[in-house]
Coordinates of C-alpha atoms and ligand atoms in Angstrom, one line a residue:
X1 CA 49.4 12.8 104.7
X2 CA 52.6 11.6 103.0
X3 CA 55.5 10.8 105.3
X4 CA 59.0 12.1 104.9
X5 CA 61.3 9.9 102.9
X6 CA 64.7 8.2 103.4
X7 CA 66.7 6.8 100.6
X8 CA 68.4 3.5 101.6
X9 CA 71.3 2.0 99.8
X10 CA 69.9 -1.5 99.6
X11 CA 71.9 -4.6 98.8
X12 CA 69.1 -7.2 99.4
X13 CA 71.1 -8.9 102.2
X14 CA 69.9 -9.4 105.8
X15 CA 71.4 -6.2 107.2
X16 CA 69.9 -3.8 104.8
X17 CA 66.6 -5.6 104.8
X18 CA 66.3 -5.3 108.6
X19 CA 67.4 -1.7 108.2
X20 CA 64.6 -1.1 105.8
X21 CA 61.9 -2.0 108.3
X22 CA 63.8 -0.5 111.2
X23 CA 64.0 2.9 109.4
X24 CA 60.3 2.8 108.8
X25 CA 59.6 2.2 112.5
X26 CA 62.3 4.3 114.2
X27 CA 62.2 7.3 111.9
X28 CA 58.5 7.1 111.1
X29 CA 59.5 7.6 107.5
X30 CA 58.9 6.1 104.1
X31 CA 61.8 4.3 102.6
X32 CA 63.0 4.4 99.0
X33 CA 65.5 1.7 98.1
X34 CA 68.4 2.2 95.8
X35 CA 70.3 -0.8 94.4
X36 CA 73.3 -0.2 92.1
X37 CA 74.8 -2.8 89.8
X38 CA 78.6 -2.2 90.0
X39 CA 79.3 -5.7 88.7
X40 CA 78.6 -7.7 91.8
X41 CA 76.8 -10.3 89.7
X42 CA 73.6 -10.6 91.7
X43 CA 70.0 -10.8 90.5
X44 CA 69.0 -7.2 90.5
X45 CA 65.4 -7.9 89.7
X46 CA 65.1 -10.2 92.7
X47 CA 66.6 -7.6 95.0
X48 CA 64.2 -5.0 93.8
X49 CA 61.2 -7.4 94.3
X50 CA 62.4 -8.0 97.8
X51 CA 62.5 -4.2 98.5
X52 CA 58.9 -3.9 97.2
X53 CA 57.8 -6.8 99.4
X54 CA 59.3 -5.0 102.5
X55 CA 57.2 -2.0 101.8
X56 CA 59.3 0.6 100.0
X57 CA 57.4 3.5 98.4
X58 CA 59.7 3.5 95.5
X59 CA 62.6 1.3 94.3
X60 CA 65.5 2.3 92.1
X61 CA 67.7 -0.2 90.4
X62 CA 70.5 1.2 88.2
X63 CA 73.2 -0.4 86.1
X64 CA 76.2 1.9 86.8
X65 CA 78.9 -0.6 85.6
X66 CA 80.0 1.5 82.7
X67 CA 80.3 4.7 84.8
X68 CA 82.1 2.8 87.6
X69 CA 84.6 1.3 85.1
X70 CA 85.2 4.5 83.2
X71 CA 85.1 7.2 86.0
X72 CA 86.5 5.2 88.9
X73 CA 88.4 2.1 87.9
X74 CA 90.2 3.7 84.9
X75 CA 91.6 6.6 86.9
X76 CA 92.8 4.0 89.5
X77 CA 94.6 2.1 86.7
X78 CA 96.4 5.3 85.5
X79 CA 97.5 5.8 89.1
X80 CA 98.6 2.2 89.6
X81 CA 96.5 2.2 92.7
X82 CA 97.6 -0.5 95.2
X83 CA 97.0 0.5 98.8
X84 CA 99.9 -0.7 101.0
X85 CA 101.4 -2.3 97.9
X86 CA 98.7 -5.0 97.9
X87 CA 95.0 -3.9 97.7
X88 CA 93.7 -2.5 94.4
X89 CA 91.1 -0.5 96.4
X90 CA 88.2 -2.2 94.7
X91 CA 85.6 -1.5 97.4
X92 CA 87.0 1.9 98.1
X93 CA 86.4 3.0 94.5
X94 CA 82.7 2.1 94.4
X95 CA 81.7 4.1 97.5
X96 CA 81.9 7.7 96.1
X97 CA 79.8 6.6 93.1
X98 CA 77.2 4.9 95.3
X99 CA 77.1 8.1 97.5
X100 CA 76.7 10.3 94.4
X101 CA 73.7 8.2 93.2
X102 CA 72.2 8.2 96.7
X103 CA 72.2 12.0 96.7
X104 CA 70.8 12.1 93.2
X105 CA 67.9 9.9 94.1
X106 CA 67.3 11.8 97.4
X107 CA 66.9 15.0 95.3
X108 CA 64.5 13.3 92.8
X109 CA 62.5 11.9 95.7
X110 CA 62.7 15.0 97.8
X111 CA 64.0 12.8 100.7
X112 CA 65.4 14.4 103.8
X113 CA 67.9 11.6 104.6
X114 CA 69.9 8.9 103.1
X115 CA 70.9 5.6 104.9
X116 CA 73.6 3.0 104.4
X117 CA 74.5 -0.3 106.0
X118 CA 78.1 0.5 107.1
X119 CA 79.4 -0.3 110.5
X120 CA 81.2 2.2 112.7
X121 CA 84.5 0.2 112.5
X122 CA 85.2 0.4 108.8
X123 CA 86.3 2.6 106.0
X124 CA 83.2 2.5 103.9
X125 CA 81.2 4.8 106.3
X126 CA 83.9 7.5 105.8
X127 CA 83.8 7.2 102.0
X128 CA 80.0 7.5 102.0
X129 CA 79.6 10.2 104.6
X130 CA 82.3 12.5 103.3
X131 CA 81.0 12.3 99.7
X132 CA 77.4 12.9 100.8
X133 CA 78.3 15.8 103.1
X134 CA 80.2 17.4 100.2
X135 CA 77.5 16.9 97.5
X136 CA 74.5 17.6 99.7
X137 CA 75.2 19.3 103.0
X138 CA 71.5 19.5 103.9
X139 CA 70.9 15.7 103.6
X140 CA 70.9 13.8 106.9
X141 CA 73.0 10.7 107.0
X142 CA 71.7 7.7 108.9
X143 CA 73.9 4.6 109.5
X144 CA 71.6 2.3 111.6
X145 CA 74.5 0.0 112.6
X146 CA 76.2 2.9 114.3
X147 CA 73.0 3.5 116.3
X148 CA 71.1 0.3 116.9
X149 CA 72.0 -2.3 119.6
X150 CA 71.5 -5.5 117.5
X151 CA 73.9 -8.3 117.5
X152 CA 73.7 -11.0 114.9
X153 CA 71.1 -12.9 116.9
X154 CA 69.0 -9.8 117.7
X155 CA 68.9 -9.0 114.0
X156 CA 67.6 -12.4 113.1
X157 CA 64.9 -12.2 115.8
X158 CA 63.9 -8.8 114.5
X159 CA 63.8 -10.1 111.0
X160 CA 61.6 -13.0 111.9
X161 CA 59.2 -10.8 113.9
X162 CA 58.9 -8.5 110.9
X163 CA 58.4 -11.1 108.2
X164 CA 61.8 -10.4 106.7
X165 CA 63.0 -13.6 104.9
X166 CA 66.2 -14.9 106.6
X167 CA 68.3 -16.6 104.0
X168 CA 69.5 -20.1 104.8
X169 CA 73.0 -19.0 104.1
X170 CA 72.8 -16.7 107.1
X171 CA 75.3 -19.0 108.8
X172 CA 78.0 -17.7 106.5
X173 CA 80.1 -15.6 108.8
X174 CA 81.6 -13.5 105.9
X175 CA 80.9 -10.0 104.8
X176 CA 81.4 -9.8 101.1
X177 CA 81.6 -6.8 98.8
X178 CA 81.9 -7.3 95.0
X179 CA 82.3 -5.2 92.0
X180 CA 84.0 -5.2 88.6
X181 CA 87.4 -4.4 90.2
X182 CA 87.4 -7.1 92.8
X183 CA 85.8 -9.1 95.7
X184 CA 86.4 -8.4 99.3
X185 CA 85.8 -11.0 102.0
X186 CA 85.9 -10.1 105.7
X187 CA 84.8 -11.6 109.0
X188 CA 84.6 -15.0 110.6
X189 CA 87.8 -16.9 110.9
X190 CA 89.5 -14.2 108.7
X191 CA 89.6 -12.1 111.8
X192 CA 92.4 -14.3 113.2
X193 CA 95.5 -13.4 111.2
X194 CA 97.4 -16.3 112.6
X195 CA 95.0 -18.7 111.0
X196 CA 95.0 -19.7 107.3
X197 CA 92.3 -18.4 104.9
X198 CA 89.9 -21.3 104.5
X199 CA 89.3 -22.5 100.9
X200 CA 85.6 -21.7 100.9
X201 CA 86.4 -18.0 101.0
X202 CA 87.7 -18.0 97.4
X203 CA 85.0 -17.8 94.7
X204 CA 86.5 -16.0 91.7
X205 CA 89.9 -17.7 91.7
X206 CA 90.9 -21.4 91.3
X207 CA 93.2 -23.3 93.5
X208 CA 96.6 -23.6 91.8
X209 CA 96.2 -27.4 91.6
X210 CA 93.1 -26.9 89.5
X211 CA 94.5 -24.3 87.1
X212 CA 95.6 -25.2 83.5
X213 CA 99.1 -26.7 83.2
X214 CA 99.6 -24.8 80.0
X215 CA 100.2 -21.0 80.2
X216 CA 97.9 -18.7 78.4
X217 CA 99.1 -15.5 76.6
X218 CA 97.0 -12.5 76.2
X219 CA 97.8 -9.1 74.8
X220 CA 96.3 -6.0 76.3
X221 CA 96.2 -2.9 74.2
X222 CA 96.4 0.5 76.1
X223 CA 95.5 4.0 75.0
X224 CA 96.5 6.9 77.1
X225 CA 96.9 4.7 80.2
X226 CA 93.7 2.6 80.0
X227 CA 93.0 -0.8 78.5
X228 CA 91.1 -0.7 75.2
X229 CA 91.6 -4.1 73.7
X230 CA 92.3 -7.8 74.3
X231 CA 94.2 -9.7 71.7
X232 CA 93.7 -6.8 69.3
X233 CA 89.9 -6.9 69.6
X234 CA 88.6 -3.5 70.8
X235 CA 86.3 -3.9 73.8
X236 CA 84.3 -1.6 76.1
X237 CA 85.7 -1.1 79.7
X238 CA 83.1 -3.3 81.3
X239 CA 83.7 -6.3 79.0
X240 CA 87.5 -5.9 79.4
X241 CA 87.2 -6.1 83.2
X242 CA 84.8 -9.0 83.1
X243 CA 86.8 -11.0 80.6
X244 CA 90.1 -10.5 82.6
X245 CA 88.4 -11.4 85.9
X246 CA 87.3 -14.6 84.3
X247 CA 90.6 -15.5 82.6
X248 CA 92.6 -14.5 85.6
X249 CA 90.4 -16.5 87.9
X250 CA 90.8 -19.6 85.8
X251 CA 94.6 -19.4 86.3
X252 CA 94.3 -18.6 90.1
X253 CA 95.5 -15.1 89.6
X254 CA 94.6 -12.2 92.0
X255 CA 94.3 -13.8 95.4
X256 CA 95.4 -11.2 98.0
X257 CA 95.7 -11.5 101.7
X258 CA 97.4 -8.9 103.9
X259 CA 97.4 -6.8 107.0
X260 CA 95.7 -3.5 106.4
X261 CA 95.6 -0.2 108.2
X262 CA 92.0 1.2 108.2
X263 CA 91.5 4.9 108.3
X264 CA 89.7 4.6 111.6
X265 CA 92.9 3.5 113.2
X266 CA 92.3 -0.3 113.3
X267 CA 94.5 -2.9 111.8
X268 CA 92.7 -5.8 110.1
X269 CA 93.5 -8.8 108.1
X270 CA 91.9 -8.4 104.6
X271 CA 91.2 -10.9 101.9
X272 CA 90.5 -10.1 98.2
X273 CA 90.2 -11.6 94.8
X274 CA 91.1 -9.2 92.1
X275 CA 92.2 -11.1 88.9
X276 CA 91.5 -8.3 86.4
X277 CA 93.2 -5.8 88.6
X278 CA 96.3 -7.8 89.0
X279 CA 96.7 -8.4 85.3
X280 CA 95.9 -4.9 84.2
X281 CA 98.0 -3.1 86.8
X282 CA 101.0 -5.3 86.1
X283 CA 100.7 -4.7 82.3
X284 CA 100.1 -1.0 82.8
X285 CA 103.2 -0.6 85.0
X286 CA 105.2 -2.5 82.5
X287 CA 104.2 -0.2 79.6
X288 CA 104.9 2.9 81.7
X289 CA 108.4 1.7 82.2
X290 CA 108.9 1.7 78.4
X291 CA 107.5 5.2 77.7
X292 CA 108.2 7.4 80.7
X293 CA 111.6 8.8 81.7
X294 CA 113.2 7.7 84.9
X295 CA 112.4 11.1 86.4
X296 CA 108.7 10.8 85.5
X297 CA 108.7 7.3 86.9
X298 CA 110.2 8.3 90.2
X299 CA 107.9 11.3 90.7
X300 CA 104.8 9.4 89.5
X301 CA 105.4 6.7 92.1
X302 CA 105.0 9.3 94.8
X303 CA 102.0 10.9 93.2
X304 CA 100.4 7.5 92.6
X305 CA 100.9 6.7 96.2
X306 CA 99.3 9.9 97.4
X307 CA 96.3 9.4 95.0
X308 CA 95.8 5.9 96.3
X309 CA 95.8 6.8 100.0
X310 CA 93.3 9.7 99.3
X311 CA 91.0 7.4 97.5
X312 CA 91.3 4.7 100.1
X313 CA 90.8 7.1 103.0
X314 CA 87.5 8.4 101.5
X315 CA 88.6 11.8 100.3
X316 CA 87.5 11.4 96.7
X317 CA 86.0 15.0 96.8
X318 CA 89.2 16.7 98.0
X319 CA 90.6 19.1 95.4
X320 CA 94.0 17.5 95.8
X321 CA 92.5 14.5 93.9
X322 CA 92.0 16.7 90.8
X323 CA 95.4 18.2 91.1
X324 CA 97.0 14.8 91.2
X325 CA 94.8 13.6 88.3
X326 CA 96.1 16.5 86.2
X327 CA 99.7 15.3 86.7
X328 CA 98.8 11.6 86.2
X329 CA 96.7 12.3 83.1
X330 CA 99.6 14.3 81.6
X331 CA 101.9 11.4 82.0
X332 CA 99.4 9.0 80.5
X333 CA 99.4 10.8 77.1
X334 CA 102.2 8.5 76.1
X335 CA 101.0 5.3 77.7
X336 CA 99.7 3.8 74.5
X337 CA 100.8 0.5 73.1
X338 CA 100.4 -3.2 74.1
X339 CA 101.7 -5.7 76.6
X340 CA 101.5 -9.5 76.3
X341 CA 100.9 -11.2 79.6
X342 CA 101.6 -14.8 80.5
X343 CA 99.0 -16.2 82.8
X344 CA 100.1 -19.3 84.5
X345 CA 99.7 -21.0 87.9
X346 CA 98.6 -17.9 89.9
X347 CA 100.9 -15.4 88.2
X348 CA 100.5 -12.8 85.6
X349 CA 103.8 -11.7 84.0
X350 CA 104.6 -9.3 81.2
X351 CA 106.6 -11.1 78.5
X352 CA 106.7 -8.6 75.6
X353 CA 105.5 -5.1 74.9
X354 CA 105.7 -2.3 72.4
X355 CA 104.6 1.4 72.0
X356 CA 104.8 4.1 69.4
X357 CA 106.2 6.3 72.2
X358 CA 108.8 3.8 73.3
X359 CA 111.9 5.4 74.7
X360 CA 113.8 2.2 74.2
X361 CA 116.0 2.4 71.1
X362 CA 117.6 -0.8 69.8
X363 CA 120.1 1.1 67.8
X364 CA 121.4 2.8 70.9
X365 CA 121.1 0.0 73.5
X366 CA 122.2 -3.1 71.6
X367 CA 125.5 -4.7 72.3
X368 CA 125.5 -6.1 68.8
X369 CA 126.1 -3.0 66.7
X370 CA 128.3 0.1 66.7
X371 CA 126.0 3.1 67.2
X372 CA 126.0 6.8 67.7
X373 CA 126.2 6.0 71.4
X374 CA 129.9 6.5 71.9
X375 CA 131.1 4.2 74.6
X376 CA 134.1 6.5 75.1
X377 CA 131.7 9.1 76.5
X378 CA 130.9 6.8 79.4
X379 CA 134.4 7.5 80.8
X380 CA 133.9 11.2 81.4
X381 CA 130.4 10.7 82.5
X382 CA 131.4 8.2 85.2
X383 CA 134.2 10.5 86.4
X384 CA 131.8 13.3 87.1
X385 CA 128.8 11.2 88.1
X386 CA 130.9 9.4 90.8
X387 CA 132.9 12.4 91.9
X388 CA 131.0 13.4 95.0
X389 CA 130.7 9.8 96.3
X390 CA 134.3 9.0 95.5
X391 CA 135.5 12.2 97.1
X392 CA 133.5 11.5 100.3
X393 CA 134.7 7.9 100.5
X394 CA 138.3 8.9 100.1
X395 CA 138.0 11.6 102.7
X396 CA 136.4 9.2 105.2
X397 CA 139.3 6.8 104.7
X398 CA 142.0 9.5 105.1
X399 CA 140.3 10.5 108.4
X400 CA 140.0 6.9 109.6
X401 CA 143.7 6.4 108.9
X402 CA 144.7 9.5 110.8
X403 CA 142.5 8.4 113.7
X404 CA 144.3 5.0 113.6
X405 CA 147.6 6.7 113.8
X406 CA 146.4 8.7 116.8
X407 CA 145.3 5.5 118.5
X408 CA 148.7 3.9 117.9
X409 CA 150.4 6.9 119.5
X410 CA 148.1 6.5 122.6
X411 CA 149.3 2.9 123.0
X412 CA 152.8 4.2 123.3
X413 CA 151.8 7.0 125.7
X414 CA 151.1 4.9 128.9
X415 CA 154.8 3.9 129.3
X416 CA 155.6 7.5 129.0
X417 CA 153.0 8.4 131.6
X418 CA 154.4 5.7 133.9
X419 CA 157.8 7.2 133.6
X420 CA 156.4 10.6 134.3
X421 CA 154.5 9.2 137.4
X422 CA 157.6 7.5 138.8
X423 CA 159.3 10.8 138.6
X424 CA 156.8 12.3 141.0
Ligands
LIG1 N1 88.9 -3.2 103.7 C1 88.4 -2.9 102.4 C2 88.3 -1.4 102.2 O1 88.3 -0.7 103.2 C3 87.2 -3.6 102.1 C4 85.9 -3.2 102.7 C5 84.8 -3.9 102.0 N2 83.7 -4.2 102.8 C6 83.2 -5.5 103.1 N3 82.0 -5.5 103.6 N4 83.8 -6.5 102.8 O2 88.2 -0.9 101.1

């Protein structure tokens, strides 16, 4: 008799390997592994082989880099997504895609459950669970770490007992999550915010002292809010992200370290390397400043923020997301053009830009020429523009003066009172 099946999101690491065996035992089920390539630069073939060796009944390996870049990263670029002004939500963006693929494979395999390796203390469990619940309400969700009682040592003992290879690097105290949009490092000494991030944590980005002394200039072409070329050479989204990660990393760009508010109510110190994200988001914002009106800019800032928080908090499926996308996409119609970025010693700065939709007009703005902008108009404009503020200011001062006069009168009053008293 064939057993019931569970689809496990399998990374090849110790946790999900232990999980694979544990699910077979505890749930008396067959396990199907699913490993997705979102640009984490790992040997997918080796991971699949490991899954087979641990006794899966089927193993799926899918390259979803293109879908991830196009359907998840690109919307985040349009929304200038930086959670708490710092984090480009790289891990957050991959979760709804992984969840979607888990559900797809569960359907293909006729599995009753899906399983993931998230802990009960993080955001990732929310992103997975909410998406899975929406896409497939009938599918059971198993998160072994929320159920089992293993600590690190227990896990290693279990692994050894079950013939699961324990990597020599098991000593690394860090939990790492990587994709095309960035690298997240958590755990170990990083959990002490009053201690510096040790050098060994950084892998994608160079120390400033090891970066080139000469700046590098690169020009990013945008079309409707998303990058389409580097130095006038058209490239697909995946290659653009890979290339900018590499170039940015070389210049030490994209190291992020901040205090973060998790959705589950915890504060944590988070560490990321996101070179491509830093370069692209900075360039994108710069181009928006050239083509959007101030009113679009100010409203978009609020909508962008709302979008980012929803994505971070795992509500990718909420209809509000589509509503906000509609606004954002409408603004991006004009975000076409190019921005040249200067990469140097850990920084990525825009140094020139242009767009066919530019609202900047040399003939209007320049100090050098007489234009149809009549400087005399400024006088009347300022009079009306400042009217409410000037009126309020003046009123306040009139009131203050009369208050002062009253005080002065009071100083005179006591002698009068004395007199009055002596008359009693
Ligand atoms: N704090 C980040 C987030 O919630 C990163 C989580 C990534 N997970 C990891 N195992 N490092 O998006």
